[in-house]
Amino acid sequence: MEISKPRGTRDFLPEEVAGRRSVESKLRDVVKRWGYGEIITPTFEELELFTLKSGEGIIGELYNFKDKGDREMTLRPELTAPVMRAYVNEMQSFPKPVKLFYFENCFRYERPQKGRFREFWQFGTELIGSAKPEADAEVIALAMNLLNAVGVKGDLNIGNLSVLRHLLSQVTTDLESQGKVMRIIDKMTKDPEEEKNLTALLAEMKAAPQLIEKIKAVILLTGKDGLAAVKKAREIAGPLPELDAFEKTLTLLSAYGINDYTVNFGVARGLDYYTGIVFEIYADGLGAQKQVCGGGSYKLISLFGGGDVVSTGFGIGFDRIMEICDKQVPKIPSIVLVSKPETQAESIKLANDLRKFVSVQTDIMGRNFKAQMEFANTIKADYVLIVGEKELESGLFSLKNMETGEQVSLNRDDLLNKFKN
Amino acid sequence: MEISKPRGTRDFLPEEVAGRRSVESKLRDVVKRWGYGEIITPTFEELELFTLKSGEGIIGELYNFKDKGDREMTLRPELTAPVMRAYVNEMQSFPKPVKLFYFENCFRYERPQKGRFREFWQFGTELIGSAKPEADAEVIALAMNLLNAVGVKGDLNIGNLSVLRHLLSQVTTDLESQGKVMRIIDKMTKDPEEEKNLTALLAEMKAAPQLIEKIKAVILLTGKDGLAAVKKAREIAGPLPELDAFEKTLTLLSAYGINDYTVNFGVARGLDYYTGIVFEIYADGLGAQKQVCGGGSYKLISLFGGGDVVSTGFGIGFDRIMEICDKQVPKIPSIVLVSKPETQAESIKLANDLRKFVSVQTDIMGRNFKAQMEFANTIKADYVLIVGEKELESGLFSLKNMETGEQVSLNRDDLLNKFKN
């Protein structure tokens, strides 16, 4: 009887893992040069951490369970709430801003379907402690830089929920009710038919028809000229200070070399906790699942028992970008050492030295000369090195380049020097 | 109300994570140069995968649960069984030997206690497809090389279960009953009092008194002269072919430069599935939890529905070695750019260029000049670069080394060249 992997999961074999690690490494390089430090939180959390404020969208798909002590736990669905929890528990005294990044697996429990797995990976950052436009601009620029570093070209869409929240606060100050409206707005970006539901819900909440029209106008307000869009938002919603800050953010983006984007006041995100700027990046070549990055600014910390601290962050869907990004793996040369039973010990000693510089395999199958050569061929080794009795006597080793077929004789020092460089 | 992390777990903050990633990276470098490729398996597996053959020791501590579909699942307690499952599912057609490594988190559900967490990390390898002494020697040598690469000195203990299994097969051929005996033998290494229980159990199984004496003699057979110990084992148990192979393994270890070890025929390991060679490495400075590595050869693949394939592997307790190993982190220089509102955009542009080479922070808090300087001090930045109006006019930027206090004036090109190298 063969045991299978669990439903909706996958194993990653060496070739694929090498590609993933190479992309991960490029992302790490970038984020460190922006001064962000890595955080690792537990794989599972208490269920309450996510039911408190993440919104219906995420709760329905949680991979939650009861542990042996009858506690309601869940495998984490995302990293923002855990990182904010860790901040409240352990980092409130750190100098601001606190700049964190993570690269971790997340989990969802839903009907398995093509390209959607129960375990998936997220790369993300959280910038904690600044409510300034400078913070918003840095976070958006960092997200774009990360994607560019791995060869992903994306369409940047930037919104700002403060306008919608300002208008909605005239309908209701109840955040839960505002959340309901926001979720319908989020659905509208995919399905314009949802507009009817929005009108009905707002009417039910006794919003004045004129206010409903304003809200709809904001949702549809979009344009490549960001400053012009902000100006129109002012005309609809009034001279909000948040719009001045938004204008500053857009101006700073230009200093980061980011001028090609769409301002879209209808971007609402699937999560309840965003308050100010929100952004999403879409990439081509991914079909309907084209969103590779999403983020914004939010105030989770006070909800988790900490102070009134503003954060801005984003998550990149690592599995999605792996489908379209540069996956070239930096490779060290590989050598197969071919020996006889009589020269086995000397072959191992040579391998010890060569392994300082290259990837080396010696025979561990008890194969004869011919079978060892065939193995080198099968695994597409870069070189074969013959370590026979003749070679050990003469001190000259025969190195064959398996790609070109070229063969050279080298003494031990020259051999090591060749690969040292 | 403050939400806490789950019982028995921990958050790793940036400084600690940097140390862990640096050690991880050294281990990866070594294992790649031995020709091993990384595998990633799901974080959770069906419970059955581990209850089938891992032994009582691991089952009692499993972090298992029922998923929403009422399936018995568990967070993985170790990686050998998952890797073998993945081999059976997906790698049986790969050229032999298949050389795999992993670096993953594992889980246990036990009463939380000091230094024992419910989530912990393992670095390990599995060499699949060779039953030769060459494979055993390579795996042991690789384990020692990995520990040496991160500055961990360990006492290597090597055993071989084929001798005990040969003698036990004269008592019973039932593997489950053999497992019971093996677990008592494993306990004997920590508590000599367990010898009474061993005698009682063997007597209950109707083993001849002479055979019981032989078994005890093998368990106590230990010595720094490996070949002499093998000779004594032959005298007790007879001329087993497994002992010839073991002798060969020890001879090959010498070619790997490994001559300082103890052969100990009483090493039984806590898991049921080992059949041939077994080894454990103990390090100083860890108190009672001194075992940093354990491994051996086993036949799990046929149990999981694959062919009769022998594997040899080991796991290194990553959290344990982190307590005693070299944790020096390769660091890139960090610079804080100090600007005024009027020079903010130019400061960001300079940051864009500098971030190709170093870690750069610009002000995102709206701080004045003095507060920006204080921030650089607080986070112990290596350099501060002033980007004021005067500097932009003259094209000369003032760079201060925060450690030495030394200050130099550089133009844009010289500044970039300084950090390029």
Coordinates of C-alpha atoms in Angstrom, one line a residue, chain B residues 17-363:
Chain B
V17 CA 17.2 35.2 12.7
A18 CA 20.3 36.7 11.1
G19 CA 22.5 34.3 13.1
R20 CA 20.3 31.3 12.2
R21 CA 20.3 32.2 8.5
S22 CA 24.1 32.5 8.5
V23 CA 24.5 29.1 10.1
E24 CA 21.9 27.6 7.7
S25 CA 23.7 29.1 4.8
K26 CA 27.0 27.5 5.8
L27 CA 25.3 24.1 6.1
R28 CA 23.7 24.5 2.7
D29 CA 27.1 25.4 1.2
V30 CA 28.7 22.2 2.5
V31 CA 25.9 19.8 1.6
K32 CA 25.7 21.1 -2.0
R33 CA 29.4 20.5 -2.5
W34 CA 28.7 16.9 -1.6
G35 CA 26.1 16.7 -4.4
Y36 CA 23.0 16.7 -2.3
G37 CA 19.8 18.5 -3.6
E38 CA 17.1 20.0 -1.4
I39 CA 13.6 18.6 -1.0
I40 CA 10.6 20.4 0.6
T41 CA 7.6 18.3 1.8
P42 CA 4.3 19.5 3.3
T43 CA 4.3 20.8 6.9
F44 CA 1.5 18.3 7.7
E45 CA 1.1 14.7 6.7
E46 CA -1.5 12.0 7.3
L47 CA -1.0 10.6 10.8
E48 CA -0.6 7.1 9.5
L49 CA 2.8 7.9 7.9
F50 CA 4.4 8.1 11.3
T51 CA 2.4 5.6 13.3
L52 CA 3.3 2.9 10.8
K53 CA 6.9 2.5 11.7
S54 CA 8.5 5.3 13.7
G55 CA 8.3 3.6 17.1
E56 CA 6.5 4.5 20.3
G57 CA 9.0 7.2 21.2
I58 CA 7.8 9.5 18.5
I59 CA 4.1 8.6 18.5
G60 CA 3.5 9.7 22.1
E61 CA 4.7 13.2 21.2
L62 CA 3.0 13.8 17.9
Y63 CA 1.3 17.1 17.2
N64 CA -1.7 15.4 15.6
F65 CA -5.2 16.7 15.1
K66 CA -8.4 16.1 13.1
D67 CA -8.7 18.4 10.1
K68 CA -12.1 19.9 9.0
G69 CA -12.7 16.9 6.8
D70 CA -12.3 14.7 9.8
R71 CA -9.0 13.2 8.6
E72 CA -6.3 12.3 11.1
M73 CA -3.4 14.6 10.3
T74 CA -0.2 15.6 12.1
L75 CA 2.4 18.3 11.9
R76 CA 5.5 16.4 11.0
P77 CA 7.7 15.2 13.9
E78 CA 10.7 14.5 11.7
L79 CA 11.6 14.5 8.0
T80 CA 12.8 10.9 7.2
A81 CA 9.4 9.4 6.8
P82 CA 8.0 12.3 4.7
V83 CA 11.1 12.2 2.4
M84 CA 10.8 8.5 1.9
R85 CA 7.1 9.0 1.2
A86 CA 8.0 11.6 -1.4
Y87 CA 10.6 9.2 -2.9
V88 CA 8.0 6.4 -3.3
N89 CA 5.4 8.8 -4.8
E90 CA 7.7 10.7 -7.1
M91 CA 11.4 9.6 -7.3
Q92 CA 11.6 5.9 -7.8
S93 CA 12.7 6.4 -11.4
F94 CA 15.5 8.8 -10.6
P95 CA 19.1 7.5 -11.2
K96 CA 20.7 6.0 -8.0
P97 CA 22.0 7.1 -5.6
V98 CA 19.4 9.8 -4.8
K99 CA 21.0 12.4 -2.5
L100 CA 18.6 14.7 -0.7
F101 CA 18.8 17.2 2.1
Y102 CA 16.2 19.3 4.0
F103 CA 16.1 22.2 6.4
E104 CA 12.6 22.3 7.9
N105 CA 10.6 22.9 11.0
C106 CA 9.2 19.9 12.9
F107 CA 6.7 19.7 15.7
R108 CA 6.0 17.8 19.0
Y109 CA 3.2 18.0 21.4
E110 CA 4.5 17.6 24.9
R111 CA 4.4 19.5 28.2
P112 CA 6.4 22.7 27.4
Q113 CA 9.6 22.9 29.3
K114 CA 12.8 25.0 29.3
G115 CA 14.7 24.7 26.0
R116 CA 12.1 22.3 24.5
F117 CA 9.7 24.0 22.1
R118 CA 6.7 22.6 20.2
E119 CA 8.2 23.8 16.9
F120 CA 11.9 23.1 16.2
W121 CA 14.2 22.9 13.2
Q122 CA 16.1 20.0 11.7
F123 CA 18.8 20.0 9.0
G124 CA 19.3 16.5 7.5
T125 CA 20.2 14.4 4.6
E126 CA 19.0 11.1 3.1
L127 CA 21.1 9.0 0.7
I128 CA 18.8 6.7 -1.1
G129 CA 19.7 3.5 -3.0
S130 CA 23.0 2.2 -1.7
A131 CA 23.5 -0.5 0.9
K132 CA 27.3 -0.3 0.5
P133 CA 29.8 0.6 3.2
E134 CA 30.8 3.5 1.0
A135 CA 27.4 5.1 1.5
D136 CA 27.6 4.7 5.3
A137 CA 31.0 6.3 5.4
E138 CA 30.0 9.2 3.2
V139 CA 26.9 9.9 5.3
I140 CA 28.9 9.9 8.6
A141 CA 31.7 12.0 7.1
L142 CA 29.2 14.5 5.7
A143 CA 27.5 14.9 9.2
M144 CA 30.9 15.5 10.8
N145 CA 31.9 18.0 8.0
L146 CA 28.6 19.9 8.5
L147 CA 29.2 20.3 12.2
N148 CA 32.8 21.3 11.7
A149 CA 31.8 23.9 9.1
V150 CA 29.8 25.8 11.8
G151 CA 32.4 25.3 14.6
V152 CA 30.7 22.5 16.5
K153 CA 33.0 19.8 17.9
G154 CA 31.3 16.6 18.6
D155 CA 32.0 13.1 19.9
L156 CA 31.1 10.6 17.2
N157 CA 29.6 7.3 18.4
I158 CA 29.0 4.6 15.8
G159 CA 27.1 1.4 16.2
N160 CA 25.7 -1.3 14.0
L161 CA 22.3 -2.8 14.7
S162 CA 22.8 -5.8 12.5
V163 CA 24.6 -7.6 15.3
L164 CA 21.8 -7.1 17.8
R165 CA 19.2 -7.9 15.2
H166 CA 21.0 -11.1 14.3
L167 CA 21.0 -12.2 17.9
L168 CA 17.4 -11.1 18.5
S169 CA 16.2 -13.0 15.4
Q170 CA 17.1 -16.1 17.4
V171 CA 14.6 -15.0 20.1
T172 CA 11.9 -13.7 17.8
T173 CA 11.4 -12.8 14.2
D174 CA 8.5 -10.5 15.0
L175 CA 9.7 -7.0 14.3
E176 CA 7.3 -5.4 16.7
S177 CA 8.8 -7.5 19.6
Q178 CA 12.3 -6.7 18.4
G179 CA 11.3 -3.1 18.6
K180 CA 10.3 -3.5 22.2
V181 CA 13.7 -4.9 23.1
M182 CA 15.5 -2.2 21.1
R183 CA 13.7 0.6 22.9
I184 CA 14.9 -0.8 26.3
I185 CA 18.4 -1.0 24.9
D186 CA 18.1 2.6 23.8
K187 CA 17.1 3.6 27.4
M188 CA 20.0 1.6 28.9
T189 CA 22.5 4.1 27.4
K190 CA 21.0 6.8 29.7
D191 CA 19.9 4.5 32.6
P192 CA 21.9 1.3 33.4
E193 CA 19.1 0.2 35.7
E194 CA 17.1 -0.6 32.6
E195 CA 19.3 -3.8 32.3
K196 CA 17.0 -5.6 34.7
N197 CA 14.0 -4.8 32.4
L198 CA 15.9 -6.1 29.4
T199 CA 16.8 -9.4 31.2
A200 CA 13.2 -9.8 32.3
L201 CA 11.8 -9.1 28.8
L202 CA 14.2 -11.5 27.1
A203 CA 13.5 -14.2 29.6
E204 CA 9.8 -13.7 29.1
M205 CA 10.4 -14.2 25.3
K206 CA 12.1 -17.5 26.3
A207 CA 15.6 -16.5 25.2
A208 CA 18.2 -19.0 26.4
P209 CA 20.3 -17.6 29.3
Q210 CA 23.5 -17.9 27.1
L211 CA 21.9 -15.8 24.4
I212 CA 20.8 -13.2 26.9
E213 CA 24.4 -13.0 28.0
K214 CA 25.6 -12.6 24.4
I215 CA 23.1 -9.8 23.8
K216 CA 24.2 -8.0 26.9
A217 CA 27.9 -8.4 25.9
V218 CA 27.2 -6.8 22.5
I219 CA 25.3 -3.9 24.1
L220 CA 28.3 -3.2 26.4
L221 CA 30.9 -3.6 23.6
T222 CA 32.5 -0.3 23.0
G223 CA 35.9 1.1 22.2
K224 CA 38.0 3.8 20.5
D225 CA 39.8 1.2 18.4
G226 CA 37.0 0.4 16.0
L227 CA 38.6 -2.5 14.3
A228 CA 39.3 -4.2 17.6
A229 CA 35.6 -3.7 18.6
V230 CA 34.5 -5.3 15.4
K231 CA 36.8 -8.3 16.1
K232 CA 35.2 -8.8 19.5
A233 CA 31.7 -8.5 18.0
R234 CA 32.7 -11.4 15.6
E235 CA 33.8 -13.5 18.6
I236 CA 30.5 -13.0 20.3
A237 CA 28.0 -13.1 17.4
G238 CA 29.9 -15.0 14.7
P239 CA 31.4 -14.1 11.3
L240 CA 28.5 -11.9 10.0
P241 CA 29.0 -10.4 6.6
E242 CA 27.6 -7.1 8.0
L243 CA 30.6 -7.0 10.2
D244 CA 32.9 -7.1 7.2
A245 CA 31.0 -4.2 5.7
F246 CA 31.2 -2.3 9.0
E247 CA 35.0 -2.8 9.0
K248 CA 35.1 -1.4 5.5
T249 CA 33.1 1.6 6.6
L250 CA 35.5 2.3 9.4
T251 CA 38.5 2.0 7.0
L252 CA 36.9 4.5 4.6
L253 CA 36.2 7.0 7.4
S254 CA 39.9 7.2 7.8
A255 CA 40.2 8.4 4.2
Y256 CA 37.7 11.1 5.1
G257 CA 40.1 12.2 7.9
I258 CA 37.8 10.8 10.6
N259 CA 39.9 8.7 13.0
D260 CA 38.6 9.9 16.4
Y261 CA 35.4 8.1 17.3
T262 CA 34.0 5.4 19.5
V263 CA 32.5 2.3 18.2
N264 CA 29.6 1.4 20.4
F265 CA 27.4 -1.6 19.7
G266 CA 24.9 -0.4 22.3
V267 CA 23.7 2.6 20.2
A268 CA 20.1 1.7 19.4
R269 CA 18.5 5.0 18.5
G270 CA 15.0 5.9 19.5
L271 CA 13.3 5.0 16.2
D272 CA 12.3 1.5 15.1
Y273 CA 13.3 1.6 11.5
Y274 CA 17.1 1.4 11.6
T275 CA 18.6 -1.9 10.4
G276 CA 22.4 -1.5 9.9
I277 CA 24.8 1.2 10.9
V278 CA 23.6 3.8 13.5
F279 CA 25.5 6.9 14.8
E280 CA 25.1 9.7 17.2
I281 CA 27.1 12.8 17.8
Y282 CA 27.3 14.5 21.1
A283 CA 28.6 18.0 21.7
D284 CA 29.8 19.7 24.9
G285 CA 28.1 22.7 26.4
L286 CA 24.6 21.5 26.1
G287 CA 24.0 19.7 29.4
A288 CA 21.8 16.6 29.2
Q289 CA 20.5 17.5 25.7
K290 CA 24.0 17.0 24.2
Q291 CA 23.0 14.9 21.2
V292 CA 23.3 17.2 18.1
C293 CA 23.0 14.6 15.4
G294 CA 21.7 11.1 14.9
G295 CA 21.3 8.8 12.0
G296 CA 21.8 5.4 10.4
S297 CA 20.7 3.1 7.6
Y298 CA 17.1 1.9 7.3
K299 CA 14.5 0.3 4.9
L300 CA 11.4 2.5 5.1
I301 CA 10.7 2.5 1.4
S302 CA 9.3 -1.0 1.1
L303 CA 7.0 -0.3 4.0
F304 CA 5.7 2.8 2.2
G305 CA 4.9 0.8 -0.9
G306 CA 8.2 1.2 -2.8
G307 CA 10.9 -1.3 -3.7
D308 CA 13.5 -2.9 -1.4
V309 CA 15.8 0.1 -1.3
V310 CA 18.3 0.8 1.5
S311 CA 18.8 4.4 2.7
T312 CA 21.2 6.1 5.1
G313 CA 20.6 9.5 6.6
F314 CA 20.9 11.7 9.6
G315 CA 19.2 14.7 11.2
I316 CA 21.0 17.6 13.0
G317 CA 19.1 19.4 15.8
F318 CA 19.4 22.9 14.4
D319 CA 18.2 24.7 17.6
R320 CA 20.7 22.8 19.7
I321 CA 23.7 23.6 17.5
M322 CA 22.6 27.3 17.4
E323 CA 23.4 27.3 21.2
I324 CA 27.1 26.5 20.7
C325 CA 28.1 27.2 17.1
D326 CA 29.8 30.1 15.3
K327 CA 27.0 32.7 14.6
Q328 CA 29.0 35.5 12.9
V329 CA 26.8 37.2 10.4
P330 CA 28.4 38.5 7.2
K331 CA 27.4 42.1 7.3
I332 CA 27.0 44.7 4.6
P333 CA 27.7 48.3 5.7
S334 CA 24.7 50.3 6.8
I335 CA 24.2 54.0 6.0
V336 CA 21.6 56.5 7.3
L337 CA 20.9 59.3 4.9
V338 CA 20.1 62.6 6.7
S339 CA 18.1 65.1 4.7
K340 CA 15.8 68.1 5.0
P341 CA 12.3 68.4 3.5
E342 CA 13.8 70.4 0.6
T343 CA 16.4 67.7 -0.2
Q344 CA 14.2 64.6 0.5
A345 CA 13.7 63.7 -3.2
E346 CA 17.4 63.9 -3.9
S347 CA 18.2 61.9 -0.8
I348 CA 15.9 59.1 -2.1
K349 CA 17.5 59.2 -5.5
L350 CA 20.9 58.8 -3.9
A351 CA 19.5 56.0 -1.8
N352 CA 18.3 54.2 -5.0
D353 CA 21.9 54.1 -6.2
L354 CA 23.6 53.3 -2.9
R355 CA 21.3 50.3 -2.3
K356 CA 23.0 48.5 -5.1
F357 CA 25.9 48.0 -2.7
V358 CA 25.0 48.8 0.9
S359 CA 22.0 48.9 3.3
V360 CA 20.5 52.3 3.3
Q361 CA 17.8 54.1 5.4
T362 CA 16.3 57.4 4.6
D363 CA 14.0 59.3 7.0

